[in-house]
Amino acid sequence: QRLQRHPALRVQKAHTEQSKLPKQANKAAKMPRRRPTIKFRTSFANTIYDVMTARGWKETDSDTDWDFHWAEREWVYEVFDTMHLEPHQRLNHFRNGRELCRKDLLVKNLKRMKRGLQRDGQVDQAKAYDFMPLSFVLPREYAMFVEEFKRSGGVWIMKPIGSAQGRGIFLFSRLSEISEWRTDPYRHLNKDDKDPPRAEPEAYIVQRYIENPYLVGGKKFDMRLYVLVTSFSPLVAYMYRGGFARFSHTRYSSDPADIANNFVHLTNVAIQKTAENYDARSGGKKDLRSVKLLLAAEHGMAAVDRVFLAIERVVVRSLIAVQHVMIADKHCFELYGYDVLIDDELKPWLIEVNASPSLSANTKEDYQLKCDMLHDCLDIVDVEARLRGDERSVGGFDLVYDG
């Protein structure tokens, strides 16, 4: 019961917290609505579609006459610069979101931030940016990587810079495997991939593999956390209290013989669901509250607080690192999916940031979590003009940075 009462374990309940905001309902009732109905546009047929229709919004197929567009990233890159948006229109991606969400650009921006702090003599602040494994972009930094590999060896992980759902990822411990990648960059891709071969190797990042992950039940996991950025100038960011952990199907092993077993080393649901005896009921996931309880039982609540405060700082610092290169457009917001792993010393590591976190659900609990989170997200974006503007918490989201 003591753990249940602890603020780190607060459970969001669809919109009950909204009703606690002082005088918010009365003020919202008095405010004039811009339109009798919000018009939305989207190509997604998952939880975000369900949430928008549940709010009474009406779908439109118009290219221009909409209030809210939940778009694919490709639409933003291809169409956004060709159109003029009205002041009230809102869009779910920033123009150059790749700066945070493409693996090589995230590495570049974090390294630049760290170098700038070191140049200014802020050594401790620079060290605070050591939350991503040592990384190199290939083939551009191949020589630098080889020098580091020969010096320190160990296990490394290769990731295509633009792929998702674990496609093309592999581990290695010998340089000869990199040589094979350079001559045949597609040998590690899934056999079902239908992308045509390229004339030259796809760009990858190579990172030192975290060989000491924290284990639950002997299995590796990472956490999917949701972060909502409503502005980059000034930077305004909210973090969702809920989330979930994604578990590997097979018990973790550091045996070199298991280095190619993705069911041991990768936690992506798209990979794990292909495993034999995959548990479709749980989807290979645990809710974040359960993970906090497990950590608290083992290490105490003070340690849990420290871990999640450290994770919050990782999120904020990563956003600050890209703040000045992002195109700050008042029409835009972004819901990011942060993937974070903790090691056996309870240090958080940023794995990647997703600009289009999956909003499809593979269990009833997953569906409820994502619908609740998206309702709160849309409350903050506030197309309906219901908020006062000084809220520090809305539903399950807490303001973690403001200017």
XYZ file of C-alpha atoms in Angstrom:
403
model
C 0.000 0.000 0.000
C 2.901 2.351 0.705
C 4.270 1.718 -2.781
C 0.834 2.264 -4.297
C 0.695 5.733 -2.741
C 4.136 6.787 -3.975
C 3.999 9.559 -6.609
C 6.406 7.657 -8.895
C 3.730 5.008 -9.287
C 0.765 7.211 -10.127
C -1.553 5.529 -12.581
C -3.211 7.703 -15.152
C -6.990 7.341 -15.380
C -8.421 8.402 -18.719
C -9.625 11.920 -17.948
C -10.259 12.002 -14.217
C -7.328 14.337 -13.605
C -8.664 16.796 -16.133
C -11.699 17.360 -13.940
C -9.426 18.389 -11.041
C -8.001 21.397 -12.851
C -9.448 24.421 -11.002
C -12.345 26.097 -12.780
C -11.173 24.619 -16.084
C -14.527 23.103 -17.024
C -16.429 26.311 -16.303
C -13.940 28.442 -18.217
C -13.938 26.052 -21.185
C -17.729 26.177 -21.271
C -17.658 29.976 -21.508
C -15.014 30.145 -24.225
C -16.346 30.502 -27.769
C -15.538 27.607 -30.067
C -13.882 28.483 -33.331
C -15.873 25.844 -35.217
C -18.834 23.680 -34.199
C -16.834 20.610 -35.233
C -13.115 19.904 -35.537
C -12.150 18.576 -38.945
C -9.296 16.094 -38.979
C -7.291 14.372 -41.641
C -5.209 11.197 -41.294
C -4.114 8.111 -43.188
C -3.903 6.001 -40.023
C -6.619 3.537 -39.037
C -5.516 2.742 -35.495
C -5.830 4.227 -32.005
C -5.333 7.840 -33.106
C -8.253 7.522 -35.538
C -10.406 5.998 -32.800
C -9.496 8.772 -30.361
C -10.245 11.609 -32.775
C -13.630 10.163 -33.714
C -14.403 9.485 -30.036
C -13.904 13.208 -29.368
C -16.586 14.010 -31.928
C -14.149 15.225 -34.570
C -15.124 14.662 -38.200
C -12.816 13.190 -40.822
C -12.197 15.055 -44.062
C -10.305 14.118 -47.198
C -9.684 17.730 -48.149
C -6.058 18.636 -48.786
C -6.414 22.057 -47.188
C -9.700 22.394 -45.264
C -8.796 20.746 -41.942
C -8.099 21.845 -38.406
C -5.868 18.948 -37.393
C -3.718 16.612 -39.474
C -2.090 13.495 -38.010
C 0.227 12.915 -40.949
C 2.907 10.488 -41.958
C 6.446 11.848 -41.892
C 6.774 11.454 -45.655
C 3.822 13.823 -46.172
C 5.607 16.475 -44.120
C 8.842 16.125 -46.067
C 7.116 16.159 -49.449
C 4.127 18.507 -49.036
C 4.505 20.805 -46.032
C 6.816 23.328 -47.693
C 4.442 23.714 -50.638
C 1.405 24.880 -48.679
C 0.265 27.759 -46.517
C -1.339 26.861 -43.176
C -3.912 28.991 -41.396
C -3.124 30.067 -37.806
C -5.515 27.530 -36.246
C -4.241 24.456 -38.140
C -2.088 21.944 -36.250
C 0.221 19.229 -37.581
C 1.871 16.356 -35.710
C 5.432 16.642 -37.090
C 8.095 19.325 -37.235
C 9.579 20.013 -40.655
C 13.052 18.617 -39.987
C 12.272 16.028 -37.346
C 15.054 13.813 -38.689
C 17.529 15.832 -36.606
C 16.294 14.031 -33.504
C 14.888 10.800 -34.881
C 17.318 9.633 -37.533
C 20.005 7.671 -35.750
C 23.018 9.258 -37.438
C 21.717 12.812 -37.028
C 20.897 12.255 -33.358
C 24.456 11.022 -32.799
C 25.831 14.052 -34.687
C 23.781 16.525 -32.633
C 24.667 14.930 -29.299
C 28.383 14.913 -30.182
C 28.193 18.559 -31.260
C 26.485 19.532 -28.001
C 29.093 17.702 -25.964
C 31.997 19.295 -27.857
C 30.484 22.746 -27.373
C 30.219 22.241 -23.610
C 33.791 20.964 -23.432
C 35.017 23.951 -25.440
C 33.263 26.270 -22.981
C 34.911 24.542 -20.036
C 31.673 22.942 -18.787
C 33.226 19.512 -18.277
C 30.595 18.162 -15.889
C 27.767 19.217 -18.202
C 29.548 17.548 -21.117
C 29.826 14.301 -19.142
C 26.072 14.450 -18.557
C 25.663 13.796 -22.306
C 27.266 10.342 -22.008
C 23.860 8.673 -22.119
C 24.154 7.145 -25.580
C 26.557 4.276 -26.288
C 29.774 5.178 -28.114
C 28.692 5.526 -31.757
C 30.152 5.932 -35.224
C 28.427 6.552 -38.561
C 29.473 4.131 -41.307
C 30.903 4.230 -43.848
C 31.930 7.868 -43.184
C 33.605 7.181 -39.807
C 34.773 3.672 -40.603
C 38.466 4.415 -40.004
C 37.720 6.017 -36.608
C 35.594 3.031 -35.637
C 38.282 0.516 -36.628
C 40.819 2.391 -34.525
C 38.501 2.246 -31.499
C 37.599 -1.393 -32.122
C 41.254 -2.466 -32.278
C 41.889 -0.580 -29.060
C 38.976 -1.891 -27.001
C 37.341 -4.810 -28.860
C 34.100 -6.125 -27.374
C 30.644 -6.586 -28.856
C 29.147 -3.938 -31.157
C 25.748 -3.477 -32.763
C 24.994 -2.262 -36.295
C 21.780 -0.396 -37.135
C 20.583 1.032 -40.472
C 20.086 4.758 -39.980
C 16.594 4.850 -41.484
C 15.015 1.494 -40.638
C 12.517 0.650 -37.913
C 11.141 -2.428 -36.128
C 14.595 -3.973 -35.788
C 15.149 -4.509 -39.506
C 18.764 -4.917 -40.546
C 20.165 -4.841 -36.992
C 22.916 -7.287 -36.094
C 25.639 -7.791 -33.477
C 29.258 -8.650 -34.126
C 32.555 -9.065 -32.323
C 34.957 -9.476 -35.276
C 35.973 -6.935 -37.905
C 35.661 -9.598 -40.574
C 31.878 -9.370 -40.170
C 32.055 -5.676 -41.032
C 34.062 -6.525 -44.125
C 31.275 -8.872 -45.172
C 28.725 -6.109 -44.559
C 30.685 -3.738 -46.800
C 30.686 -6.215 -49.677
C 27.181 -7.588 -49.072
C 25.200 -5.065 -46.990
C 21.927 -7.008 -47.393
C 22.892 -10.334 -45.932
C 21.563 -9.321 -42.489
C 18.179 -8.053 -43.709
C 15.030 -10.098 -43.196
C 14.345 -12.475 -46.050
C 10.851 -11.012 -46.472
C 12.157 -7.498 -47.190
C 11.172 -6.476 -50.703
C 13.301 -3.354 -50.991
C 15.439 -3.458 -54.160
C 19.224 -3.660 -53.613
C 21.128 -0.393 -53.634
C 24.263 0.243 -55.635
C 26.275 0.975 -52.475
C 26.069 -0.006 -48.791
C 23.324 1.638 -46.780
C 24.518 4.020 -44.088
C 24.629 2.470 -40.633
C 25.530 3.523 -37.150
C 27.702 1.181 -35.142
C 27.481 1.379 -31.349
C 29.170 -0.315 -28.447
C 26.678 -2.918 -27.270
C 25.426 -2.630 -23.680
C 26.512 -6.076 -22.435
C 25.217 -5.645 -18.882
C 21.493 -4.853 -19.295
C 19.226 -4.958 -16.283
C 17.299 -8.227 -16.410
C 13.838 -9.140 -15.180
C 13.220 -12.870 -14.996
C 16.524 -13.329 -16.780
C 15.292 -11.395 -19.829
C 16.448 -8.149 -21.376
C 13.998 -5.266 -21.794
C 13.830 -1.650 -22.805
C 11.168 0.956 -22.058
C 8.986 2.882 -24.485
C 8.242 6.314 -23.038
C 6.124 9.070 -24.582
C 7.278 12.680 -24.820
C 5.182 15.494 -26.277
C 6.932 18.614 -27.586
C 4.574 21.485 -28.355
C 7.319 23.979 -29.233
C 11.059 24.130 -29.844
C 11.232 27.927 -29.561
C 10.894 28.137 -26.650
C 11.321 24.451 -25.857
C 8.176 23.110 -24.160
C 8.066 19.393 -23.390
C 5.734 17.060 -21.502
C 6.470 13.497 -20.416
C 3.843 10.793 -19.968
C 3.786 8.886 -16.684
C 2.654 5.680 -18.353
C 4.437 3.547 -20.879
C 5.569 -0.030 -21.185
C 8.599 -2.294 -21.212
C 9.311 -4.572 -24.179
C 10.920 -7.893 -23.312
C 13.045 -10.312 -25.279
C 11.471 -13.713 -25.824
C 14.563 -15.680 -24.764
C 16.631 -15.379 -21.594
C 19.619 -13.101 -21.954
C 22.999 -14.632 -22.738
C 26.419 -13.064 -23.256
C 27.739 -16.295 -24.749
C 29.448 -15.538 -28.108
C 27.527 -18.486 -29.552
C 24.270 -16.522 -29.039
C 25.462 -13.273 -30.592
C 23.327 -13.760 -33.720
C 20.156 -14.694 -31.789
C 17.849 -11.686 -32.093
C 15.354 -13.262 -29.681
C 18.043 -12.833 -26.992
C 19.398 -9.382 -27.812
C 16.629 -7.334 -29.469
C 13.377 -6.275 -27.834
C 11.463 -4.989 -30.888
C 7.952 -6.453 -30.911
C 8.127 -6.928 -34.692
C 11.008 -9.351 -34.132
C 9.879 -11.025 -30.920
C 6.403 -11.898 -32.246
C 8.001 -14.214 -34.825
C 9.500 -16.365 -32.073
C 8.170 -19.831 -31.399
C 5.758 -19.877 -28.413
C 5.374 -16.090 -28.538
C 2.894 -14.931 -25.871
C 0.324 -12.985 -27.874
C -1.726 -12.346 -24.724
C 0.923 -10.115 -23.146
C 2.528 -9.036 -26.413
C 5.921 -9.369 -24.747
C 5.158 -6.236 -22.719
C 4.711 -5.102 -19.131
C 3.218 -1.773 -18.160
C 5.611 0.779 -16.709
C 3.988 0.694 -13.290
C 4.746 -3.038 -12.967
C 8.379 -2.419 -13.880
C 8.626 0.309 -11.227
C 7.185 -2.050 -8.625
C 9.731 -4.729 -9.543
C 12.581 -2.245 -9.294
C 11.250 -0.879 -6.008
C 11.002 -4.362 -4.483
C 14.628 -5.012 -5.397
C 16.270 -1.623 -4.834
C 13.825 0.564 -2.896
C 11.752 3.556 -3.931
C 14.595 6.057 -3.591
C 16.531 4.186 -6.291
C 13.443 4.108 -8.542
C 13.058 7.870 -8.143
C 16.711 8.408 -9.078
C 16.430 6.201 -12.172
C 13.361 7.958 -13.546
C 14.702 11.413 -12.721
C 17.829 10.457 -14.672
C 15.653 9.300 -17.573
C 13.778 12.605 -17.524
C 17.113 14.442 -17.722
C 18.193 12.271 -20.671
C 15.001 13.265 -22.489
C 15.409 16.976 -21.777
C 19.100 17.037 -22.729
C 18.438 15.251 -26.011
C 15.815 17.868 -26.872
C 18.124 20.735 -25.922
C 20.806 19.224 -28.173
C 18.582 19.628 -31.250
C 16.610 22.705 -30.194
C 18.639 25.209 -32.205
C 18.636 23.200 -35.429
C 14.921 22.449 -35.442
C 12.639 24.567 -37.605
C 10.292 26.061 -35.023
C 6.870 26.233 -36.661
C 3.915 27.311 -34.524
C 1.626 24.899 -36.391
C 3.659 21.864 -35.335
C 3.915 19.562 -32.358
C 5.419 16.097 -32.019
C 4.723 12.980 -29.997
C 8.014 11.101 -29.638
C 8.571 7.528 -28.593
C 11.755 7.335 -26.518
C 13.396 3.918 -26.180
C 15.501 3.713 -23.011
C 17.452 0.791 -21.557
C 18.831 0.589 -18.029
C 21.913 -1.439 -17.176
C 22.625 -3.497 -14.071
C 24.028 -0.381 -12.368
C 20.690 1.410 -12.967
C 22.195 3.815 -15.498
C 19.762 4.790 -18.281
C 20.911 4.618 -21.904
C 19.116 6.294 -24.781
C 18.646 3.731 -27.565
C 16.730 5.848 -30.068
C 13.949 8.391 -30.519
C 10.974 7.580 -32.753
C 9.057 10.308 -34.571
C 6.259 7.891 -35.420
C 5.936 5.556 -32.433
C 3.580 2.695 -33.193
C 0.002 3.543 -32.285
C -1.320 0.126 -33.196
C -2.170 -2.107 -30.246
C -1.582 -5.824 -29.896
C -3.377 -6.317 -26.571
C -6.417 -4.838 -24.842
C -4.186 -3.190 -22.225
C -1.956 -1.735 -24.938
C -4.999 -0.289 -26.699
C -6.284 1.343 -23.506
C -2.857 2.790 -22.662
C -2.424 4.354 -26.092
C -5.971 5.720 -26.276
C -5.658 7.335 -22.835
C -2.267 8.782 -23.750
C -3.519 10.167 -27.079
C -6.584 11.770 -25.473
C -4.258 13.581 -23.052
C -1.927 14.503 -25.918
C -4.776 16.120 -27.865
C -5.947 17.906 -24.713
C -2.516 19.580 -24.513
C -2.381 20.441 -28.224
C -5.769 22.021 -27.474
C -7.334 22.503 -30.877
C -10.625 22.917 -29.010
C -9.243 25.853 -26.948
C -10.183 24.481 -23.537
C -7.003 24.996 -21.496
C -5.998 28.088 -19.523
C -2.407 27.814 -20.736
C -0.640 27.548 -17.374
C -1.281 23.841 -16.659
C 1.713 21.887 -15.374
C -0.040 18.515 -15.641
C -2.730 17.417 -18.063
C -4.048 13.900 -17.652
C -1.042 11.604 -17.534
C 1.404 14.197 -18.946
C 3.650 16.326 -16.738
C 5.463 19.445 -17.921
C 9.202 18.667 -17.715
C 10.652 21.693 -19.538
C 9.326 25.156 -20.335
C 11.702 27.635 -21.897
